[in-house]
Amino acid sequence: TCYQETSNYEKAANLLQKKLLNNPSQHYLRIEIGYNFDRQQKTALAKKEYDIAIEAITSNPSLGGIMGRMFQQNNLLDYAIEAYSKAMRLHENASYEFQIAQIYGEKGEFEKMFDSYIQLIDKDENYLGGVQRYISRYINEDATYSNNIAFKKAILKKSISNPKNAWNELLSWLFTKQKDYGKAFIQEKALFNRNPAYIETVFRLAKIAFENNDTTAAKKSFDFILEKTNFIEEKITAELYLLRIAVKNTTRNSTSLFEKTLQEYGVNRNSLEIQLEFADYLTFKRNNPSKAIEVLEKALLLSTSKFKNARIKLKLGEVLVFTGRFNKALLYFSQVQTQLKNHPLSQQARFKVAQTSYFKGDFKWAKSQLKILKGSTTQLIANDAVDLFLVISDNEPKDSIPSGLLDFAKADLLAYQNKNTEAIAIYSTLAQKYQGQNIEDDVLFNQAALYLKESQYENTISNLLKIISINADGILVDDSYYLLAEVYKNKIKDTEKASEYYQKIIFEKPSSIYLVDARKKYREIRGDIIN
């Protein structure tokens, strides 16, 4: 190689010929001899050596692997495929489909690549996960994309000649990637009908569909689980999601649905998740916190687990904050902190203490709690803690000069209590009164979030653009870019504008926490392969 790199091809040839003379069984040296000719543009001589190397596999199929790799290393991809394929023809236990598939991928021959991967799974289903990882580089969310179509075709062709569960699993995986959860559910049903253990993958699909707002497919999946499972835990989980879907899909009162479900399964330890969900619904959707407190206090009497107790107390505290009963809420949060030290629920409770103190106007105590939480092992809590800490520390009154923080906290509390119109009015007053001061961008951003909640998209966009114009280097600029992109993509359906703001994060804010997501969504809009 050193001789080749310095164009000393004659010395390289002499060295290789000498090695071959001393080791005549090492036929793979023919590849290096041929490559040495290739470097000199002596293609006929090179081909002769490569053909001799390939022919040597006939008498010794085990050479196929090393020769295939050497051809690959020298970018002689067609010869590599020939070496691997010949070895497999001559030795039934040889398996180089993976290498062949990768080569076809390098060559851009995707149909052959998919066929090779399918052939590999047909031989050994243990390769299924690895194949999915590699194939995910070549497909995207667009069902009409040529690679997606070719991959589906390869699966269907093999499923006809040799039916097995792996093909349904792959089709379900592909349809899930394409966000076609209804079609994925058909595959999962087929799998379950052959083996009830596949109830777990039906659950997984149902949850993914729900998280991606395909409530139709999610409902079908959870209804199916409810019908097929005999396990009470699985039934209750399915019921819980069906209740969430019902709440999502209607503005009508769903209280009777919760009550009917609890009547069927009983108000007991098994149905705790439904009781917590019911309390949350009563408080934040129906403005009935007193009924929610009744539900939670009853749940607390039934629970014997300190972890379940903690979850009930956290929810009780949230409801009490909603009603403005801060001191009692703080008592519940503090109990969770004391009873479950160093547990994620304890960290959640500490954040709730900080948030409640902030709503009360006790900024000093809130900051002390948030300072501890900034290093939380739970990333979401750590991020929330940092955000609230910065709001307080950046906007605290200095030298007895009002900064608007007290009124800002009141507006945030009103937003928490779903009193959006009142909160928006206070934000508007603050934006006028403290124009040009530190708090202005925080006010505009929180107001934008409420405008979005109220479907006032033009006002949302206006506020976010103001934030960017105030200070292009401000800490809320990347948040504003991202929210603008999301509004244009999901609400206004203007993908060109959405793409513009995702690009701003990618190129102007490379350290943003939104970078990975922005890059992914930008590529989706462009129809690129998602690497």
XYZ file of C-alpha atoms in Angstrom:
531
model
C 0.000 0.000 0.000
C 2.827 2.425 0.843
C 4.410 1.694 -2.529
C 1.056 2.207 -4.259
C 0.470 5.508 -2.479
C 3.862 6.744 -3.746
C 3.188 5.303 -7.233
C 5.951 2.673 -6.871
C 3.746 0.099 -8.591
C 6.600 -2.125 -9.752
C 7.935 -2.539 -6.212
C 4.395 -3.188 -4.962
C 3.905 -5.854 -7.661
C 7.207 -7.570 -6.841
C 6.358 -7.655 -3.129
C 2.866 -9.093 -3.767
C 4.129 -11.699 -6.264
C 6.792 -12.791 -3.793
C 4.139 -13.180 -1.049
C 1.949 -15.229 -3.395
C 4.876 -17.441 -4.419
C 5.633 -18.182 -0.763
C 1.915 -18.664 0.082
C 0.199 -20.036 -3.042
C -3.014 -20.842 -1.115
C -3.550 -17.170 -0.217
C -5.536 -16.466 -3.384
C -6.905 -13.224 -1.933
C -3.492 -11.686 -2.738
C -4.680 -11.766 -6.366
C -7.069 -8.960 -5.437
C -4.206 -6.711 -4.313
C -2.175 -7.633 -7.396
C -5.181 -6.766 -9.575
C -5.779 -3.526 -7.687
C -2.124 -2.611 -8.287
C -2.804 -2.981 -12.031
C -5.993 -0.927 -11.676
C -3.988 1.917 -10.141
C -1.941 1.913 -13.354
C -5.086 1.838 -15.573
C -4.163 -1.692 -16.723
C -7.748 -2.883 -16.513
C -7.390 -6.078 -18.561
C -4.567 -7.358 -16.347
C -6.512 -6.308 -13.249
C -9.619 -8.200 -14.426
C -7.558 -11.332 -15.040
C -6.322 -11.316 -11.415
C -9.802 -10.626 -10.011
C -11.263 -13.504 -12.051
C -8.579 -15.891 -10.761
C -9.422 -14.799 -7.198
C -13.150 -15.379 -7.750
C -12.490 -18.796 -9.319
C -10.462 -19.815 -6.237
C -13.673 -19.630 -4.172
C -14.923 -22.704 -6.085
C -12.412 -24.977 -4.365
C -12.473 -23.072 -1.050
C -15.812 -21.302 -0.330
C -14.509 -19.992 3.013
C -12.388 -17.524 1.004
C -15.598 -15.750 -0.058
C -15.799 -13.666 3.114
C -12.247 -12.308 3.127
C -12.278 -11.724 -0.631
C -15.617 -9.946 -0.458
C -14.263 -7.623 2.244
C -11.078 -6.918 0.255
C -13.048 -6.111 -2.876
C -15.246 -3.792 -0.771
C -12.227 -2.044 0.744
C -10.920 -1.340 -2.756
C -14.389 -0.125 -3.829
C -14.734 -3.002 -6.287
C -18.342 -3.478 -5.332
C -19.550 -5.722 -8.166
C -16.690 -8.129 -7.546
C -17.490 -8.059 -3.825
C -21.096 -9.067 -4.555
C -19.852 -11.838 -6.868
C -17.461 -13.167 -4.190
C -20.109 -13.178 -1.443
C -22.792 -14.655 -3.714
C -20.545 -17.446 -4.999
C -19.544 -18.403 -1.446
C -23.229 -18.645 -0.468
C -24.077 -20.767 -3.513
C -21.290 -23.221 -2.686
C -21.752 -23.333 1.096
C -25.294 -23.544 2.457
C -24.285 -22.178 5.882
C -22.548 -19.107 4.448
C -24.528 -15.908 5.078
C -23.377 -12.697 3.423
C -26.779 -11.163 2.669
C -26.063 -8.355 5.131
C -22.824 -7.385 3.359
C -24.470 -7.695 -0.068
C -27.379 -5.503 1.063
C -24.980 -2.826 2.328
C -23.134 -2.859 -1.002
C -26.373 -2.446 -2.954
C -27.153 0.477 -0.647
C -23.776 2.066 -1.461
C -24.469 1.551 -5.173
C -27.919 3.119 -4.879
C -29.584 -0.103 -6.062
C -32.239 0.039 -3.388
C -34.618 -2.628 -4.690
C -31.805 -5.197 -4.645
C -30.753 -3.923 -1.221
C -34.245 -4.466 0.201
C -34.436 -7.939 -1.383
C -31.116 -8.871 0.245
C -32.231 -7.684 3.678
C -35.508 -9.602 3.321
C -33.541 -12.700 2.297
C -31.401 -12.330 5.422
C -34.463 -12.171 7.700
C -35.946 -15.145 5.869
C -32.849 -17.122 6.870
C -32.681 -15.830 10.439
C -35.358 -13.668 12.099
C -32.870 -12.603 14.786
C -31.596 -10.062 12.250
C -34.957 -8.252 12.223
C -33.951 -5.438 14.614
C -30.592 -4.840 12.908
C -32.203 -4.756 9.477
C -34.778 -2.209 10.690
C -31.970 0.054 11.933
C -30.227 -0.034 8.542
C -33.382 0.292 6.462
C -34.525 3.322 8.497
C -31.710 5.240 6.749
C -33.357 4.725 3.382
C -37.064 5.265 4.036
C -39.054 8.198 5.379
C -42.592 9.134 6.428
C -43.854 9.553 2.859
C -45.761 6.448 1.729
C -45.359 7.556 -1.918
C -41.551 7.778 -1.674
C -39.948 5.298 -4.111
C -37.883 3.546 -1.430
C -40.921 3.046 0.804
C -42.814 1.529 -2.120
C -39.878 -0.731 -3.059
C -39.457 -1.923 0.531
C -43.160 -2.727 0.892
C -43.079 -4.576 -2.432
C -40.095 -6.682 -1.285
C -41.898 -7.657 1.939
C -45.169 -8.534 0.179
C -43.375 -10.621 -2.457
C -41.630 -12.693 0.202
C -44.765 -12.958 2.361
C -46.570 -14.717 -0.517
C -43.812 -17.268 -1.138
C -42.983 -17.878 2.527
C -45.516 -16.482 5.062
C -44.170 -15.740 8.550
C -44.696 -13.279 11.407
C -41.601 -11.276 10.498
C -43.313 -9.886 7.375
C -46.297 -8.609 9.385
C -43.873 -7.108 11.908
C -41.955 -5.333 9.143
C -45.133 -4.048 7.495
C -46.423 -2.787 10.849
C -43.069 -1.068 11.426
C -43.134 0.524 7.954
C -46.736 1.730 8.312
C -45.926 3.137 11.764
C -42.962 5.048 10.281
C -45.381 6.423 7.668
C -47.804 7.377 10.458
C -50.412 5.123 8.842
C -51.465 3.617 12.146
C -54.689 2.109 10.803
C -52.749 -0.110 8.381
C -50.217 -0.950 11.088
C -53.106 -2.067 13.309
C -54.276 -4.543 10.637
C -50.824 -6.173 10.734
C -50.793 -6.223 14.540
C -54.228 -7.872 14.582
C -52.955 -10.598 12.253
C -49.982 -11.194 14.557
C -52.178 -11.323 17.664
C -54.532 -13.829 16.028
C -51.560 -16.172 15.593
C -50.026 -15.480 18.992
C -51.772 -13.590 21.853
C -48.351 -12.520 23.183
C -48.456 -9.831 20.473
C -50.912 -7.914 22.681
C -47.824 -5.973 23.842
C -47.095 -4.679 20.345
C -50.761 -3.758 19.863
C -50.439 -1.709 23.074
C -47.278 -0.045 21.804
C -48.908 0.870 18.496
C -52.049 2.162 20.243
C -49.973 4.483 22.456
C -47.928 5.756 19.489
C -51.126 6.467 17.535
C -52.554 8.332 20.537
C -49.381 10.394 21.040
C -49.468 11.329 17.343
C -53.127 12.404 17.565
C -54.508 9.609 15.377
C -57.363 8.986 17.775
C -59.268 6.846 15.236
C -56.506 4.225 14.994
C -55.768 4.536 18.715
C -59.423 3.909 19.603
C -59.624 0.852 17.321
C -56.467 -0.541 18.906
C -57.560 0.037 22.507
C -61.055 -1.324 21.766
C -59.388 -4.447 20.359
C -57.217 -4.822 23.484
C -60.268 -4.388 25.705
C -62.091 -7.117 23.804
C -59.202 -9.608 23.703
C -57.323 -9.344 26.989
C -58.277 -11.147 30.184
C -55.851 -9.211 32.395
C -57.455 -6.521 34.553
C -54.358 -4.257 34.382
C -54.452 -4.282 30.570
C -58.205 -3.657 30.531
C -57.854 -0.667 32.869
C -54.977 0.808 30.840
C -57.055 0.470 27.658
C -60.048 2.094 29.399
C -57.813 4.946 30.593
C -56.692 5.741 27.046
C -60.218 5.397 25.692
C -61.324 7.996 28.244
C -58.471 10.284 27.150
C -59.565 9.833 23.533
C -63.174 10.659 24.453
C -62.012 13.851 26.206
C -59.834 14.802 23.220
C -62.599 14.250 20.694
C -65.413 16.181 22.343
C -66.079 19.370 24.236
C -69.105 17.737 25.849
C -69.102 16.668 29.466
C -67.396 13.275 29.816
C -67.970 13.019 33.574
C -70.538 10.236 33.130
C -68.018 8.191 31.097
C -65.496 8.322 33.941
C -68.168 7.449 36.492
C -69.436 4.536 34.393
C -65.902 3.135 33.988
C -65.163 3.447 37.709
C -68.467 1.773 38.481
C -67.532 -1.141 36.211
C -64.021 -1.667 37.609
C -64.613 -0.344 41.108
C -63.033 2.547 42.975
C -60.038 0.618 44.234
C -56.267 0.394 43.998
C -56.410 -1.179 40.518
C -58.274 1.788 39.048
C -56.037 4.490 40.575
C -54.829 5.785 37.171
C -58.429 6.389 36.103
C -59.185 8.152 39.401
C -56.177 10.468 38.905
C -57.216 11.148 35.305
C -60.779 11.858 36.450
C -59.568 14.366 39.043
C -57.415 16.090 36.431
C -60.358 16.218 34.012
C -62.742 17.597 36.640
C -60.289 20.337 37.594
C -58.741 21.496 34.357
C -61.512 20.681 31.858
C -64.742 21.040 33.864
C -63.676 23.632 36.460
C -64.965 21.393 39.248
C -62.039 21.148 41.684
C -64.228 20.370 44.717
C -65.419 17.129 43.095
C -61.806 16.355 42.103
C -60.680 16.765 45.722
C -63.391 14.302 46.825
C -62.126 11.742 44.284
C -58.504 12.175 45.378
C -59.160 12.113 49.120
C -61.063 8.851 48.663
C -58.164 7.454 46.603
C -55.752 8.418 49.376
C -57.714 6.340 51.888
C -57.535 3.281 49.613
C -53.843 3.450 48.754
C -51.255 1.469 50.724
C -48.235 2.218 48.523
C -46.065 5.226 49.400
C -45.390 5.793 45.696
C -49.084 5.805 44.820
C -49.734 8.016 47.853
C -47.138 10.432 46.510
C -48.823 10.587 43.097
C -52.219 11.227 44.694
C -50.770 13.977 46.904
C -49.073 15.617 43.929
C -52.383 15.689 42.073
C -54.184 16.964 45.194
C -51.622 19.736 45.453
C -52.141 20.698 41.810
C -55.908 20.889 42.330
C -55.464 22.986 45.485
C -53.176 25.407 43.622
C -55.927 25.684 40.992
C -58.301 26.806 43.774
C -55.740 29.203 45.259
C -55.292 27.195 48.476
C -51.528 27.474 48.321
C -50.585 26.588 51.898
C -52.443 23.274 51.891
C -50.981 22.465 48.472
C -47.482 23.186 49.790
C -48.143 20.841 52.704
C -48.907 17.939 50.332
C -45.894 18.707 48.132
C -43.622 18.862 51.188
C -44.925 15.503 52.430
C -43.946 13.889 49.122
C -40.485 15.452 49.361
C -40.005 14.108 52.892
C -41.381 10.620 52.236
C -39.529 9.950 48.960
C -36.172 11.682 49.211
C -34.042 11.559 46.016
C -36.867 9.915 44.037
C -38.101 11.548 40.773
C -41.492 12.117 42.469
C -39.686 14.058 45.192
C -38.014 16.227 42.544
C -41.398 16.781 40.933
C -42.775 17.817 44.328
C -39.896 20.259 44.834
C -40.667 21.852 41.478
C -44.331 22.150 42.485
C -43.219 23.876 45.713
C -41.153 26.322 43.666
C -43.964 26.948 41.176
C -46.549 27.477 43.938
C -44.197 29.844 45.789
C -43.751 31.746 42.528
C -47.533 32.035 42.085
C -47.730 33.352 45.678
C -45.055 35.953 44.982
C -42.476 34.313 47.266
C -39.719 34.582 44.688
C -36.817 34.097 47.092
C -38.030 30.663 48.258
C -38.984 29.660 44.724
C -35.460 30.478 43.518
C -33.841 28.482 46.321
C -35.835 25.375 45.325
C -35.210 25.858 41.613
C -31.484 26.237 42.181
C -31.417 22.728 43.674
C -33.504 21.323 40.807
C -31.320 22.688 38.003
C -29.147 19.588 38.381
C -32.118 17.208 38.471
C -31.645 13.759 36.956
C -35.096 14.150 35.388
C -34.360 16.258 32.301
C -37.869 17.655 31.899
C -37.925 18.897 35.501
C -34.400 20.306 35.121
C -35.435 22.238 31.986
C -38.612 23.577 33.627
C -36.597 24.562 36.695
C -34.034 26.458 34.613
C -36.781 28.268 32.682
C -38.607 29.419 35.822
C -35.333 30.283 37.586
C -34.358 32.564 34.684
C -37.789 34.223 34.637
C -37.444 35.105 38.327
C -33.751 36.046 38.386
C -33.968 38.152 35.194
C -37.056 40.062 36.317
C -36.764 40.484 40.095
C -37.332 44.054 41.289
C -34.036 45.892 41.838
C -33.604 48.841 44.202
C -37.346 48.801 44.983
C -38.165 49.635 41.346
C -41.216 47.604 40.165
C -40.348 45.129 37.409
C -43.784 43.654 36.746
C -42.787 40.206 38.044
C -45.567 40.083 40.656
C -48.277 40.793 38.063
C -46.574 38.440 35.625
C -46.795 35.611 38.195
C -50.489 36.454 38.717
C -51.089 36.183 34.967
C -49.247 32.839 34.898
C -51.484 31.601 37.723
C -54.596 32.665 35.796
C -53.270 30.752 32.775
C -52.757 27.701 35.018
C -56.381 28.098 36.155
C -57.554 28.226 32.505
C -58.679 31.843 32.929
C -57.100 32.646 29.593
C -58.980 35.855 28.766
C -58.043 37.424 32.117
C -54.425 36.277 31.774
C -54.149 37.673 28.228
C -55.479 41.040 29.462
C -52.833 41.250 32.224
C -50.086 40.278 29.757
C -51.258 43.064 27.418
C -51.087 45.622 30.245
C -47.616 44.400 31.231
C -46.371 44.525 27.619
C -47.381 48.200 27.389
C -46.214 49.198 30.871
C -42.809 47.481 30.708
C -41.984 47.929 27.037
C -38.214 47.833 26.514
C -37.572 46.193 29.895
C -36.301 42.666 30.632
C -39.733 41.219 31.258
C -41.185 42.202 27.879
C -40.092 39.097 25.944
C -41.317 36.756 28.723
C -44.698 38.504 28.689
C -44.994 38.281 24.907
C -43.996 34.616 24.836
C -46.427 33.484 27.541
C -49.179 35.507 25.919
C -48.336 33.892 22.557
C -48.766 30.450 24.147
C -52.253 31.441 25.336
C -53.172 32.924 21.962
C -52.198 29.576 20.440
C -54.354 27.732 22.969
C -57.255 30.006 21.999
C -56.596 29.393 18.255
C -55.662 33.062 17.725
C -52.832 32.202 15.330
C -52.205 35.672 13.881
C -51.768 37.092 17.394
C -49.459 34.184 18.258
C -47.269 34.913 15.228
C -47.290 38.664 15.897
C -46.040 38.192 19.469
C -43.296 35.765 18.458
C -42.023 38.080 15.717
C -41.928 40.949 18.254
C -39.728 38.846 20.558
C -37.264 38.226 17.713
C -37.238 41.916 16.750
C -36.558 43.021 20.358
C -33.283 41.090 20.574
C -32.163 38.586 17.943
C -29.797 37.061 20.524
C -32.364 36.842 23.348
C -32.844 33.578 25.236
C -36.395 33.145 23.900
C -35.507 33.571 20.221
C -34.949 29.877 19.491
C -38.186 29.069 21.383
C -39.929 31.652 19.198
C -38.465 30.276 15.966
C -39.556 26.769 16.924
C -43.084 27.804 17.938
C -43.445 29.821 14.723
C -42.409 26.770 12.701
C -44.873 24.560 14.576
C -47.759 27.025 14.119
C -47.100 27.331 10.386
C -46.666 23.561 9.969
C -49.520 22.250 12.109
C -52.080 25.064 12.283
C -51.745 27.275 9.217
C -50.461 24.402 7.010
C -47.822 26.613 5.372
C -44.851 24.249 5.091
C -42.722 26.808 3.248
C -42.869 29.244 6.180
C -42.419 26.381 8.658
C -39.309 25.295 6.763
C -37.951 28.861 6.947
C -38.112 28.919 10.759
C -36.754 25.391 11.208
C -33.799 26.512 9.065
C -33.217 29.508 11.313
C -32.761 27.157 14.284
C -30.445 24.880 12.273
C -28.200 27.632 10.924
C -28.519 30.453 13.468
C -29.066 28.561 16.752
C -26.886 25.396 16.530
C -26.764 25.008 20.334
C -30.573 25.116 20.694
C -32.378 22.265 22.465
C -34.697 22.258 19.427
C -31.892 21.572 16.921
C -32.396 17.807 16.519
C -36.171 18.101 16.231
C -35.946 21.105 13.882
C -33.499 19.295 11.596
C -35.726 16.194 11.502
C -38.875 18.186 10.707
C -37.085 20.326 8.125
C -35.973 17.155 6.323
C -39.491 15.724 6.532
C -40.843 18.834 4.823
C -38.183 18.587 2.122
C -38.951 14.884 1.700
C -35.371 13.873 2.425
C -34.352 10.514 3.775
C -34.146 10.853 7.560
C -30.720 9.651 8.617
